[in-house]
């Protein structure tokens, strides 16, 4: 029985103060459920609306390439500075301490190392995402690839159905192939395909006229880092993306292959969250390295 000792009647009911209607701070999210919003709010900082995601999922296709040789040594020390960790279930379980309490964006499709091709029609069991307490799941979409576009969209579609069932946001990752033109027309199409098929977050690449890509995508976009650039160029990339409407970055090699990865992720965070210019970001990087 509840403790009935000294029960005090409520007095202050705020009559005359209407209950405030709350609008969610990320675009395209107003009509999604509470659990999905809560997970989105774990990924995108509520004070800035932005996210610095650390991507180390590429080992599933590329193996222990530079920066990923030892997740415990290369990635774990960076985790405190990331807003979200993007990895595969094997590496998350084996190498990431659960006590970090960092949101996970879980890679939910799989690939083969041959030509780094996606292994279509194989996606994660959503129950495993729940077991891992994933804050989001990510699948790749190969827009415009004749042989594989439909299969990757089917993967996304299935994952969105699962994600909707349990309130787990889905990230659509737009692929870039050798034959694909990296321009705003292509990335707008690919991003929009992800969003229209139900993705709550889109990961795509920065390009000229990027504001067209973000403007025409109804959900938050984060940019991929791509191949390692000199630090100032990677900071410029992050700066340009945020200025052109991105809600964050999801960078891998530009962090983990830096000479000072911990300094680099903090400098990127300064650009994304604190409005540092690339030059100020570089100063921060140099101070911390
Ligand atoms: C590709 C991905 C990976 O996360 C990405 O390739 C790794 O990040 P980066 O390109 O910044 O090194 O989304 O499926």
PDB file of C-alpha atoms and ligand atoms in Angstrom:
ATOM      1  CA  UNK A   1       0.000   0.000   0.000  1.00  0.00           C
ATOM      2  CA  UNK A   2       1.212   3.506  -0.743  1.00  0.00           C
ATOM      3  CA  UNK A   3       2.332   5.641   2.175  1.00  0.00           C
ATOM      4  CA  UNK A   4      -0.792   7.622   3.136  1.00  0.00           C
ATOM      5  CA  UNK A   5       0.901   9.623   5.858  1.00  0.00           C
ATOM      6  CA  UNK A   6       0.640  13.430   5.495  1.00  0.00           C
ATOM      7  CA  UNK A   7      -1.022  13.535   2.073  1.00  0.00           C
ATOM      8  CA  UNK A   8      -1.207  17.178   1.022  1.00  0.00           C
ATOM      9  CA  UNK A   9      -3.883  18.434  -1.352  1.00  0.00           C
ATOM     10  CA  UNK A  10      -2.575  20.066  -4.540  1.00  0.00           C
ATOM     11  CA  UNK A  11      -2.935  23.863  -4.566  1.00  0.00           C
ATOM     12  CA  UNK A  12      -1.227  25.236  -7.593  1.00  0.00           C
ATOM     13  CA  UNK A  13      -2.922  24.104 -10.811  1.00  0.00           C
ATOM     14  CA  UNK A  14      -1.855  27.041 -12.962  1.00  0.00           C
ATOM     15  CA  UNK A  15      -5.439  27.923 -13.922  1.00  0.00           C
ATOM     16  CA  UNK A  16      -5.324  30.537 -16.629  1.00  0.00           C
ATOM     17  CA  UNK A  17      -2.014  29.249 -17.984  1.00  0.00           C
ATOM     18  CA  UNK A  18      -2.749  27.203 -21.083  1.00  0.00           C
ATOM     19  CA  UNK A  19      -0.727  24.034 -21.572  1.00  0.00           C
ATOM     20  CA  UNK A  20       1.970  24.944 -24.072  1.00  0.00           C
ATOM     21  CA  UNK A  21       1.914  23.188 -27.412  1.00  0.00           C
ATOM     22  CA  UNK A  22       5.375  21.820 -27.955  1.00  0.00           C
ATOM     23  CA  UNK A  23       6.959  21.875 -31.355  1.00  0.00           C
ATOM     24  CA  UNK A  24       9.886  19.535 -31.942  1.00  0.00           C
ATOM     25  CA  UNK A  25      13.121  21.245 -32.925  1.00  0.00           C
ATOM     26  CA  UNK A  26      14.098  18.989 -35.830  1.00  0.00           C
ATOM     27  CA  UNK A  27      12.448  19.286 -39.181  1.00  0.00           C
ATOM     28  CA  UNK A  28      10.030  16.633 -40.349  1.00  0.00           C
ATOM     29  CA  UNK A  29       9.594  15.233 -36.839  1.00  0.00           C
ATOM     30  CA  UNK A  30       6.401  16.842 -35.566  1.00  0.00           C
ATOM     31  CA  UNK A  31       4.199  13.941 -36.523  1.00  0.00           C
ATOM     32  CA  UNK A  32       6.378  11.099 -35.328  1.00  0.00           C
ATOM     33  CA  UNK A  33       5.938   9.306 -32.004  1.00  0.00           C
ATOM     34  CA  UNK A  34       7.384  10.159 -28.605  1.00  0.00           C
ATOM     35  CA  UNK A  35       9.914   7.317 -28.588  1.00  0.00           C
ATOM     36  CA  UNK A  36      11.272   8.234 -32.009  1.00  0.00           C
ATOM     37  CA  UNK A  37      11.586  11.875 -30.970  1.00  0.00           C
ATOM     38  CA  UNK A  38      13.321  10.897 -27.765  1.00  0.00           C
ATOM     39  CA  UNK A  39      15.847   8.879 -29.743  1.00  0.00           C
ATOM     40  CA  UNK A  40      16.320  11.717 -32.247  1.00  0.00           C
ATOM     41  CA  UNK A  41      16.927  14.037 -29.282  1.00  0.00           C
ATOM     42  CA  UNK A  42      19.649  11.701 -28.039  1.00  0.00           C
ATOM     43  CA  UNK A  43      21.403  12.009 -31.410  1.00  0.00           C
ATOM     44  CA  UNK A  44      20.803  15.701 -32.199  1.00  0.00           C
ATOM     45  CA  UNK A  45      21.668  17.937 -29.261  1.00  0.00           C
ATOM     46  CA  UNK A  46      18.532  19.799 -28.186  1.00  0.00           C
ATOM     47  CA  UNK A  47      20.528  22.970 -27.427  1.00  0.00           C
ATOM     48  CA  UNK A  48      21.937  23.283 -30.957  1.00  0.00           C
ATOM     49  CA  UNK A  49      19.750  20.937 -33.036  1.00  0.00           C
ATOM     50  CA  UNK A  50      22.965  19.489 -34.465  1.00  0.00           C
ATOM     51  CA  UNK A  51      24.976  16.299 -34.163  1.00  0.00           C
ATOM     52  CA  UNK A  52      28.565  15.174 -34.505  1.00  0.00           C
ATOM     53  CA  UNK A  53      28.332  11.489 -35.292  1.00  0.00           C
ATOM     54  CA  UNK A  54      31.424   9.331 -35.375  1.00  0.00           C
ATOM     55  CA  UNK A  55      31.285   6.716 -38.163  1.00  0.00           C
ATOM     56  CA  UNK A  56      33.345   3.562 -37.783  1.00  0.00           C
ATOM     57  CA  UNK A  57      31.031   1.158 -39.572  1.00  0.00           C
ATOM     58  CA  UNK A  58      33.108   0.989 -42.759  1.00  0.00           C
ATOM     59  CA  UNK A  59      35.156  -1.888 -41.350  1.00  0.00           C
ATOM     60  CA  UNK A  60      32.249  -4.146 -42.309  1.00  0.00           C
ATOM     61  CA  UNK A  61      33.192  -3.662 -45.961  1.00  0.00           C
ATOM     62  CA  UNK A  62      36.794  -2.577 -45.789  1.00  0.00           C
ATOM     63  CA  UNK A  63      38.267  -4.410 -42.820  1.00  0.00           C
ATOM     64  CA  UNK A  64      40.842  -2.937 -40.442  1.00  0.00           C
ATOM     65  CA  UNK A  65      41.876  -0.051 -42.682  1.00  0.00           C
ATOM     66  CA  UNK A  66      43.702   3.008 -41.382  1.00  0.00           C
ATOM     67  CA  UNK A  67      42.039   4.409 -38.274  1.00  0.00           C
ATOM     68  CA  UNK A  68      40.081   1.234 -37.630  1.00  0.00           C
ATOM     69  CA  UNK A  69      42.890  -1.186 -36.821  1.00  0.00           C
ATOM     70  CA  UNK A  70      41.906  -1.389 -33.176  1.00  0.00           C
ATOM     71  CA  UNK A  71      38.494  -0.049 -32.214  1.00  0.00           C
ATOM     72  CA  UNK A  72      39.484  -0.068 -28.546  1.00  0.00           C
ATOM     73  CA  UNK A  73      42.527   2.091 -29.275  1.00  0.00           C
ATOM     74  CA  UNK A  74      41.338   4.157 -32.266  1.00  0.00           C
ATOM     75  CA  UNK A  75      37.667   4.787 -31.575  1.00  0.00           C
ATOM     76  CA  UNK A  76      36.853   4.281 -27.897  1.00  0.00           C
ATOM     77  CA  UNK A  77      38.997   7.254 -26.750  1.00  0.00           C
ATOM     78  CA  UNK A  78      37.024   9.503 -29.167  1.00  0.00           C
ATOM     79  CA  UNK A  79      33.589   8.390 -28.024  1.00  0.00           C
ATOM     80  CA  UNK A  80      33.262  10.954 -25.216  1.00  0.00           C
ATOM     81  CA  UNK A  81      33.478  13.767 -27.792  1.00  0.00           C
ATOM     82  CA  UNK A  82      30.920  12.326 -30.228  1.00  0.00           C
ATOM     83  CA  UNK A  83      27.186  12.904 -29.956  1.00  0.00           C
ATOM     84  CA  UNK A  84      26.450   9.517 -31.504  1.00  0.00           C
ATOM     85  CA  UNK A  85      28.425   6.427 -32.488  1.00  0.00           C
ATOM     86  CA  UNK A  86      27.751   4.752 -35.832  1.00  0.00           C
ATOM     87  CA  UNK A  87      28.919   1.165 -35.996  1.00  0.00           C
ATOM     88  CA  UNK A  88      27.996  -2.427 -36.647  1.00  0.00           C
ATOM     89  CA  UNK A  89      26.477  -4.702 -34.040  1.00  0.00           C
ATOM     90  CA  UNK A  90      29.592  -6.883 -33.856  1.00  0.00           C
ATOM     91  CA  UNK A  91      31.943  -4.026 -33.090  1.00  0.00           C
ATOM     92  CA  UNK A  92      29.495  -2.250 -30.783  1.00  0.00           C
ATOM     93  CA  UNK A  93      29.093  -5.410 -28.687  1.00  0.00           C
ATOM     94  CA  UNK A  94      32.747  -6.384 -28.725  1.00  0.00           C
ATOM     95  CA  UNK A  95      34.442  -3.024 -28.308  1.00  0.00           C
ATOM     96  CA  UNK A  96      32.197  -0.191 -27.070  1.00  0.00           C
ATOM     97  CA  UNK A  97      31.693  -0.025 -23.311  1.00  0.00           C
ATOM     98  CA  UNK A  98      27.925   0.192 -22.640  1.00  0.00           C
ATOM     99  CA  UNK A  99      28.644   2.433 -19.668  1.00  0.00           C
ATOM    100  CA  UNK A 100      29.446   5.280 -22.086  1.00  0.00           C
ATOM    101  CA  UNK A 101      25.707   5.780 -22.446  1.00  0.00           C
ATOM    102  CA  UNK A 102      26.227   7.159 -25.962  1.00  0.00           C
ATOM    103  CA  UNK A 103      23.450   6.897 -28.539  1.00  0.00           C
ATOM    104  CA  UNK A 104      24.165   4.298 -31.195  1.00  0.00           C
ATOM    105  CA  UNK A 105      23.290   4.551 -34.873  1.00  0.00           C
ATOM    106  CA  UNK A 106      23.437   0.896 -35.768  1.00  0.00           C
ATOM    107  CA  UNK A 107      24.420  -0.281 -39.231  1.00  0.00           C
ATOM    108  CA  UNK A 108      21.456  -2.430 -40.215  1.00  0.00           C
ATOM    109  CA  UNK A 109      22.408  -3.768 -43.628  1.00  0.00           C
ATOM    110  CA  UNK A 110      25.418  -5.776 -44.597  1.00  0.00           C
ATOM    111  CA  UNK A 111      27.905  -5.998 -47.383  1.00  0.00           C
ATOM    112  CA  UNK A 112      30.493  -8.144 -49.013  1.00  0.00           C
ATOM    113  CA  UNK A 113      34.104  -7.164 -49.444  1.00  0.00           C
ATOM    114  CA  UNK A 114      34.040  -8.004 -53.144  1.00  0.00           C
ATOM    115  CA  UNK A 115      34.020  -4.606 -54.829  1.00  0.00           C
ATOM    116  CA  UNK A 116      32.632  -3.349 -51.489  1.00  0.00           C
ATOM    117  CA  UNK A 117      29.183  -4.326 -52.706  1.00  0.00           C
ATOM    118  CA  UNK A 118      26.130  -4.291 -50.488  1.00  0.00           C
ATOM    119  CA  UNK A 119      24.593  -7.662 -49.767  1.00  0.00           C
ATOM    120  CA  UNK A 120      21.052  -6.828 -50.676  1.00  0.00           C
ATOM    121  CA  UNK A 121      17.964  -8.213 -48.981  1.00  0.00           C
ATOM    122  CA  UNK A 122      19.863  -8.931 -45.787  1.00  0.00           C
ATOM    123  CA  UNK A 123      18.987  -6.580 -42.964  1.00  0.00           C
ATOM    124  CA  UNK A 124      19.243  -6.619 -39.224  1.00  0.00           C
ATOM    125  CA  UNK A 125      16.554  -8.174 -37.080  1.00  0.00           C
ATOM    126  CA  UNK A 126      14.969  -5.156 -35.383  1.00  0.00           C
ATOM    127  CA  UNK A 127      14.963  -7.073 -32.095  1.00  0.00           C
ATOM    128  CA  UNK A 128      18.736  -6.960 -32.150  1.00  0.00           C
ATOM    129  CA  UNK A 129      18.593  -3.181 -32.534  1.00  0.00           C
ATOM    130  CA  UNK A 130      16.293  -3.094 -29.503  1.00  0.00           C
ATOM    131  CA  UNK A 131      18.647  -5.360 -27.533  1.00  0.00           C
ATOM    132  CA  UNK A 132      21.469  -2.960 -28.321  1.00  0.00           C
ATOM    133  CA  UNK A 133      19.279  -0.011 -27.315  1.00  0.00           C
ATOM    134  CA  UNK A 134      19.958   1.585 -30.715  1.00  0.00           C
ATOM    135  CA  UNK A 135      18.903   5.195 -31.073  1.00  0.00           C
ATOM    136  CA  UNK A 136      18.756   4.772 -34.858  1.00  0.00           C
ATOM    137  CA  UNK A 137      19.422   2.175 -37.529  1.00  0.00           C
ATOM    138  CA  UNK A 138      21.120   2.913 -40.853  1.00  0.00           C
ATOM    139  CA  UNK A 139      20.730   1.345 -44.283  1.00  0.00           C
ATOM    140  CA  UNK A 140      22.292   2.301 -47.577  1.00  0.00           C
ATOM    141  CA  UNK A 141      20.345   3.330 -50.683  1.00  0.00           C
ATOM    142  CA  UNK A 142      22.034   3.046 -54.056  1.00  0.00           C
ATOM    143  CA  UNK A 143      20.058   5.602 -56.025  1.00  0.00           C
ATOM    144  CA  UNK A 144      20.384   5.296 -59.762  1.00  0.00           C
ATOM    145  CA  UNK A 145      22.272   1.984 -59.686  1.00  0.00           C
ATOM    146  CA  UNK A 146      20.365  -0.116 -62.190  1.00  0.00           C
ATOM    147  CA  UNK A 147      21.101  -3.481 -60.645  1.00  0.00           C
ATOM    148  CA  UNK A 148      20.682  -2.593 -56.993  1.00  0.00           C
ATOM    149  CA  UNK A 149      18.561   0.513 -56.460  1.00  0.00           C
ATOM    150  CA  UNK A 150      15.286  -1.371 -56.006  1.00  0.00           C
ATOM    151  CA  UNK A 151      16.820  -3.861 -53.585  1.00  0.00           C
ATOM    152  CA  UNK A 152      18.347  -1.202 -51.382  1.00  0.00           C
ATOM    153  CA  UNK A 153      15.089   0.749 -51.341  1.00  0.00           C
ATOM    154  CA  UNK A 154      13.342  -2.461 -50.285  1.00  0.00           C
ATOM    155  CA  UNK A 155      15.852  -2.723 -47.417  1.00  0.00           C
ATOM    156  CA  UNK A 156      15.081   0.831 -46.355  1.00  0.00           C
ATOM    157  CA  UNK A 157      11.360   0.265 -46.656  1.00  0.00           C
ATOM    158  CA  UNK A 158      11.475  -2.845 -44.463  1.00  0.00           C
ATOM    159  CA  UNK A 159      13.646  -1.138 -41.888  1.00  0.00           C
ATOM    160  CA  UNK A 160      11.256   1.837 -41.747  1.00  0.00           C
ATOM    161  CA  UNK A 161       8.349  -0.552 -41.119  1.00  0.00           C
ATOM    162  CA  UNK A 162      10.298  -2.133 -38.259  1.00  0.00           C
ATOM    163  CA  UNK A 163      11.500   1.217 -36.961  1.00  0.00           C
ATOM    164  CA  UNK A 164       7.958   2.598 -36.979  1.00  0.00           C
ATOM    165  CA  UNK A 165       6.771  -0.390 -34.992  1.00  0.00           C
ATOM    166  CA  UNK A 166       9.223   0.270 -32.170  1.00  0.00           C
ATOM    167  CA  UNK A 167       9.913   3.982 -32.393  1.00  0.00           C
ATOM    168  CA  UNK A 168      13.432   3.657 -33.767  1.00  0.00           C
ATOM    169  CA  UNK A 169      14.504   6.280 -36.321  1.00  0.00           C
ATOM    170  CA  UNK A 170      15.970   5.082 -39.597  1.00  0.00           C
ATOM    171  CA  UNK A 171      18.864   6.737 -41.371  1.00  0.00           C
ATOM    172  CA  UNK A 172      19.058   6.402 -45.158  1.00  0.00           C
ATOM    173  CA  UNK A 173      22.668   6.483 -46.311  1.00  0.00           C
ATOM    174  CA  UNK A 174      23.051   7.626 -49.899  1.00  0.00           C
ATOM    175  CA  UNK A 175      25.674   5.646 -51.759  1.00  0.00           C
ATOM    176  CA  UNK A 176      28.219   7.057 -54.124  1.00  0.00           C
ATOM    177  CA  UNK A 177      29.412   4.806 -56.913  1.00  0.00           C
ATOM    178  CA  UNK A 178      32.183   5.328 -59.430  1.00  0.00           C
ATOM    179  CA  UNK A 179      29.651   6.110 -62.151  1.00  0.00           C
ATOM    180  CA  UNK A 180      27.519   8.470 -60.112  1.00  0.00           C
ATOM    181  CA  UNK A 181      27.907  12.210 -60.558  1.00  0.00           C
ATOM    182  CA  UNK A 182      28.440  13.884 -57.198  1.00  0.00           C
ATOM    183  CA  UNK A 183      26.259  16.917 -57.779  1.00  0.00           C
ATOM    184  CA  UNK A 184      23.254  18.569 -56.159  1.00  0.00           C
ATOM    185  CA  UNK A 185      20.884  17.025 -58.669  1.00  0.00           C
ATOM    186  CA  UNK A 186      21.992  13.502 -57.767  1.00  0.00           C
ATOM    187  CA  UNK A 187      22.211  14.041 -53.992  1.00  0.00           C
ATOM    188  CA  UNK A 188      18.838  15.850 -53.949  1.00  0.00           C
ATOM    189  CA  UNK A 189      17.290  12.874 -55.718  1.00  0.00           C
ATOM    190  CA  UNK A 190      19.006  10.309 -53.503  1.00  0.00           C
ATOM    191  CA  UNK A 191      18.205  12.190 -50.275  1.00  0.00           C
ATOM    192  CA  UNK A 192      14.624  12.732 -51.282  1.00  0.00           C
ATOM    193  CA  UNK A 193      14.245   9.052 -52.158  1.00  0.00           C
ATOM    194  CA  UNK A 194      15.402   8.153 -48.647  1.00  0.00           C
ATOM    195  CA  UNK A 195      13.021  10.624 -47.010  1.00  0.00           C
ATOM    196  CA  UNK A 196      10.047   9.708 -49.191  1.00  0.00           C
ATOM    197  CA  UNK A 197      10.558   6.061 -48.358  1.00  0.00           C
ATOM    198  CA  UNK A 198      10.400   6.923 -44.679  1.00  0.00           C
ATOM    199  CA  UNK A 199      13.939   7.680 -43.481  1.00  0.00           C
ATOM    200  CA  UNK A 200      13.984  10.004 -40.462  1.00  0.00           C
ATOM    201  CA  UNK A 201      17.601  11.057 -41.081  1.00  0.00           C
ATOM    202  CA  UNK A 202      19.535  11.185 -44.347  1.00  0.00           C
ATOM    203  CA  UNK A 203      23.279  10.815 -44.636  1.00  0.00           C
ATOM    204  CA  UNK A 204      24.675  12.197 -47.850  1.00  0.00           C
ATOM    205  CA  UNK A 205      27.712  13.965 -49.280  1.00  0.00           C
ATOM    206  CA  UNK A 206      28.461  17.647 -49.486  1.00  0.00           C
ATOM    207  CA  UNK A 207      28.514  19.160 -52.977  1.00  0.00           C
ATOM    208  CA  UNK A 208      28.203  22.473 -54.778  1.00  0.00           C
ATOM    209  CA  UNK A 209      24.736  24.024 -54.289  1.00  0.00           C
ATOM    210  CA  UNK A 210      24.255  21.832 -51.228  1.00  0.00           C
ATOM    211  CA  UNK A 211      21.568  24.153 -49.835  1.00  0.00           C
ATOM    212  CA  UNK A 212      19.353  22.791 -52.630  1.00  0.00           C
ATOM    213  CA  UNK A 213      19.868  19.281 -51.233  1.00  0.00           C
ATOM    214  CA  UNK A 214      19.004  20.261 -47.644  1.00  0.00           C
ATOM    215  CA  UNK A 215      16.102  22.508 -48.677  1.00  0.00           C
ATOM    216  CA  UNK A 216      14.434  19.785 -50.703  1.00  0.00           C
ATOM    217  CA  UNK A 217      14.880  17.084 -48.065  1.00  0.00           C
ATOM    218  CA  UNK A 218      12.095  17.171 -45.466  1.00  0.00           C
ATOM    219  CA  UNK A 219      14.145  15.497 -42.699  1.00  0.00           C
ATOM    220  CA  UNK A 220      17.526  16.317 -41.123  1.00  0.00           C
ATOM    221  CA  UNK A 221      20.618  15.689 -43.226  1.00  0.00           C
ATOM    222  CA  UNK A 222      24.063  14.800 -41.897  1.00  0.00           C
ATOM    223  CA  UNK A 223      27.038  14.757 -44.206  1.00  0.00           C
ATOM    224  CA  UNK A 224      29.557  11.978 -44.651  1.00  0.00           C
ATOM    225  CA  UNK A 225      33.182  12.961 -44.375  1.00  0.00           C
ATOM    226  CA  UNK A 226      34.581  10.819 -47.175  1.00  0.00           C
ATOM    227  CA  UNK A 227      38.271  10.352 -47.808  1.00  0.00           C
ATOM    228  CA  UNK A 228      40.805  11.963 -45.481  1.00  0.00           C
ATOM    229  CA  UNK A 229      41.400  15.650 -46.195  1.00  0.00           C
ATOM    230  CA  UNK A 230      43.842  18.068 -44.599  1.00  0.00           C
ATOM    231  CA  UNK A 231      42.298  19.199 -41.291  1.00  0.00           C
ATOM    232  CA  UNK A 232      41.469  22.730 -42.484  1.00  0.00           C
ATOM    233  CA  UNK A 233      39.606  21.325 -45.492  1.00  0.00           C
ATOM    234  CA  UNK A 234      37.618  18.879 -43.368  1.00  0.00           C
ATOM    235  CA  UNK A 235      36.681  21.708 -40.997  1.00  0.00           C
ATOM    236  CA  UNK A 236      35.694  23.845 -43.994  1.00  0.00           C
ATOM    237  CA  UNK A 237      33.541  20.963 -45.243  1.00  0.00           C
ATOM    238  CA  UNK A 238      31.742  20.752 -41.902  1.00  0.00           C
ATOM    239  CA  UNK A 239      31.344  24.536 -41.790  1.00  0.00           C
ATOM    240  CA  UNK A 240      29.957  24.752 -45.325  1.00  0.00           C
ATOM    241  CA  UNK A 241      27.557  21.878 -44.713  1.00  0.00           C
ATOM    242  CA  UNK A 242      26.149  23.436 -41.534  1.00  0.00           C
ATOM    243  CA  UNK A 243      25.852  26.836 -43.207  1.00  0.00           C
ATOM    244  CA  UNK A 244      24.030  25.219 -46.099  1.00  0.00           C
ATOM    245  CA  UNK A 245      21.437  23.627 -43.832  1.00  0.00           C
ATOM    246  CA  UNK A 246      22.898  20.308 -42.666  1.00  0.00           C
ATOM    247  CA  UNK A 247      21.955  19.177 -39.167  1.00  0.00           C
ATOM    248  CA  UNK A 248      25.335  17.657 -38.510  1.00  0.00           C
ATOM    249  CA  UNK A 249      28.171  15.508 -39.707  1.00  0.00           C
ATOM    250  CA  UNK A 250      28.745  11.772 -39.595  1.00  0.00           C
ATOM    251  CA  UNK A 251      32.480  11.568 -40.150  1.00  0.00           C
ATOM    252  CA  UNK A 252      34.820   8.631 -40.050  1.00  0.00           C
ATOM    253  CA  UNK A 253      38.190   8.837 -41.769  1.00  0.00           C
ATOM    254  CA  UNK A 254      38.579  12.594 -41.338  1.00  0.00           C
ATOM    255  CA  UNK A 255      38.552  11.964 -37.614  1.00  0.00           C
ATOM    256  CA  UNK A 256      40.132   8.570 -37.133  1.00  0.00           C
ATOM    257  CA  UNK A 257      42.903   9.090 -39.720  1.00  0.00           C
ATOM    258  CA  UNK A 258      43.872  12.501 -38.350  1.00  0.00           C
ATOM    259  CA  UNK A 259      47.242  12.764 -36.600  1.00  0.00           C
ATOM    260  CA  UNK A 260      45.303  13.892 -33.534  1.00  0.00           C
ATOM    261  CA  UNK A 261      41.836  12.297 -33.744  1.00  0.00           C
ATOM    262  CA  UNK A 262      40.607  13.506 -30.327  1.00  0.00           C
ATOM    263  CA  UNK A 263      41.620  17.083 -31.150  1.00  0.00           C
ATOM    264  CA  UNK A 264      39.970  16.771 -34.563  1.00  0.00           C
ATOM    265  CA  UNK A 265      36.589  15.600 -33.330  1.00  0.00           C
ATOM    266  CA  UNK A 266      36.557  18.390 -30.740  1.00  0.00           C
ATOM    267  CA  UNK A 267      37.431  20.943 -33.417  1.00  0.00           C
ATOM    268  CA  UNK A 268      34.631  19.605 -35.642  1.00  0.00           C
ATOM    269  CA  UNK A 269      32.273  19.815 -32.688  1.00  0.00           C
ATOM    270  CA  UNK A 270      33.301  23.452 -32.232  1.00  0.00           C
ATOM    271  CA  UNK A 271      32.352  24.179 -35.842  1.00  0.00           C
ATOM    272  CA  UNK A 272      29.085  22.210 -35.720  1.00  0.00           C
ATOM    273  CA  UNK A 273      27.819  23.262 -32.297  1.00  0.00           C
ATOM    274  CA  UNK A 274      29.613  26.462 -31.372  1.00  0.00           C
ATOM    275  CA  UNK A 275      29.707  28.280 -34.698  1.00  0.00           C
ATOM    276  CA  UNK A 276      33.503  28.296 -35.011  1.00  0.00           C
ATOM    277  CA  UNK A 277      34.876  29.228 -38.397  1.00  0.00           C
ATOM    278  CA  UNK A 278      37.183  26.671 -40.032  1.00  0.00           C
ATOM    279  CA  UNK A 279      40.168  28.819 -39.024  1.00  0.00           C
ATOM    280  CA  UNK A 280      38.981  28.949 -35.402  1.00  0.00           C
ATOM    281  CA  UNK A 281      38.377  25.205 -35.582  1.00  0.00           C
ATOM    282  CA  UNK A 282      41.946  24.689 -36.770  1.00  0.00           C
ATOM    283  CA  UNK A 283      43.212  26.836 -33.912  1.00  0.00           C
ATOM    284  CA  UNK A 284      41.280  24.634 -31.501  1.00  0.00           C
ATOM    285  CA  UNK A 285      42.694  21.536 -33.190  1.00  0.00           C
ATOM    286  CA  UNK A 286      46.260  22.881 -32.857  1.00  0.00           C
ATOM    287  CA  UNK A 287      45.688  23.852 -29.213  1.00  0.00           C
ATOM    288  CA  UNK A 288      44.391  20.403 -28.320  1.00  0.00           C
ATOM    289  CA  UNK A 289      46.651  18.151 -30.322  1.00  0.00           C
TER     290      UNK A 289
HETATM  291  C1  LIG B   1      29.333   4.244 -45.756  1.00  0.00           C
HETATM  292  C2  LIG B   1      29.190   5.019 -44.511  1.00  0.00           C
HETATM  293  C3  LIG B   1      30.333   5.102 -43.589  1.00  0.00           C
HETATM  294  O1  LIG B   1      29.877   5.483 -42.323  1.00  0.00           O
HETATM  295  C4  LIG B   1      31.332   6.071 -44.086  1.00  0.00           C
HETATM  296  O2  LIG B   1      31.845   5.689 -45.327  1.00  0.00           O
HETATM  297  C5  LIG B   1      32.492   6.231 -43.128  1.00  0.00           C
HETATM  298  O3  LIG B   1      32.664   7.512 -42.944  1.00  0.00           O
HETATM  299  P1  LIG B   1      33.698   8.398 -43.825  1.00  0.00           P
HETATM  300  O4  LIG B   1      33.308   8.307 -45.266  1.00  0.00           O
HETATM  301  O5  LIG B   1      33.512   9.766 -43.239  1.00  0.00           O
HETATM  302  O6  LIG B   1      35.058   7.839 -43.564  1.00  0.00           O
HETATM  303  O7  LIG B   1      28.193   5.576 -44.272  1.00  0.00           O
HETATM  304  O8  LIG B   1      28.366   3.283 -45.797  1.00  0.00           O
END
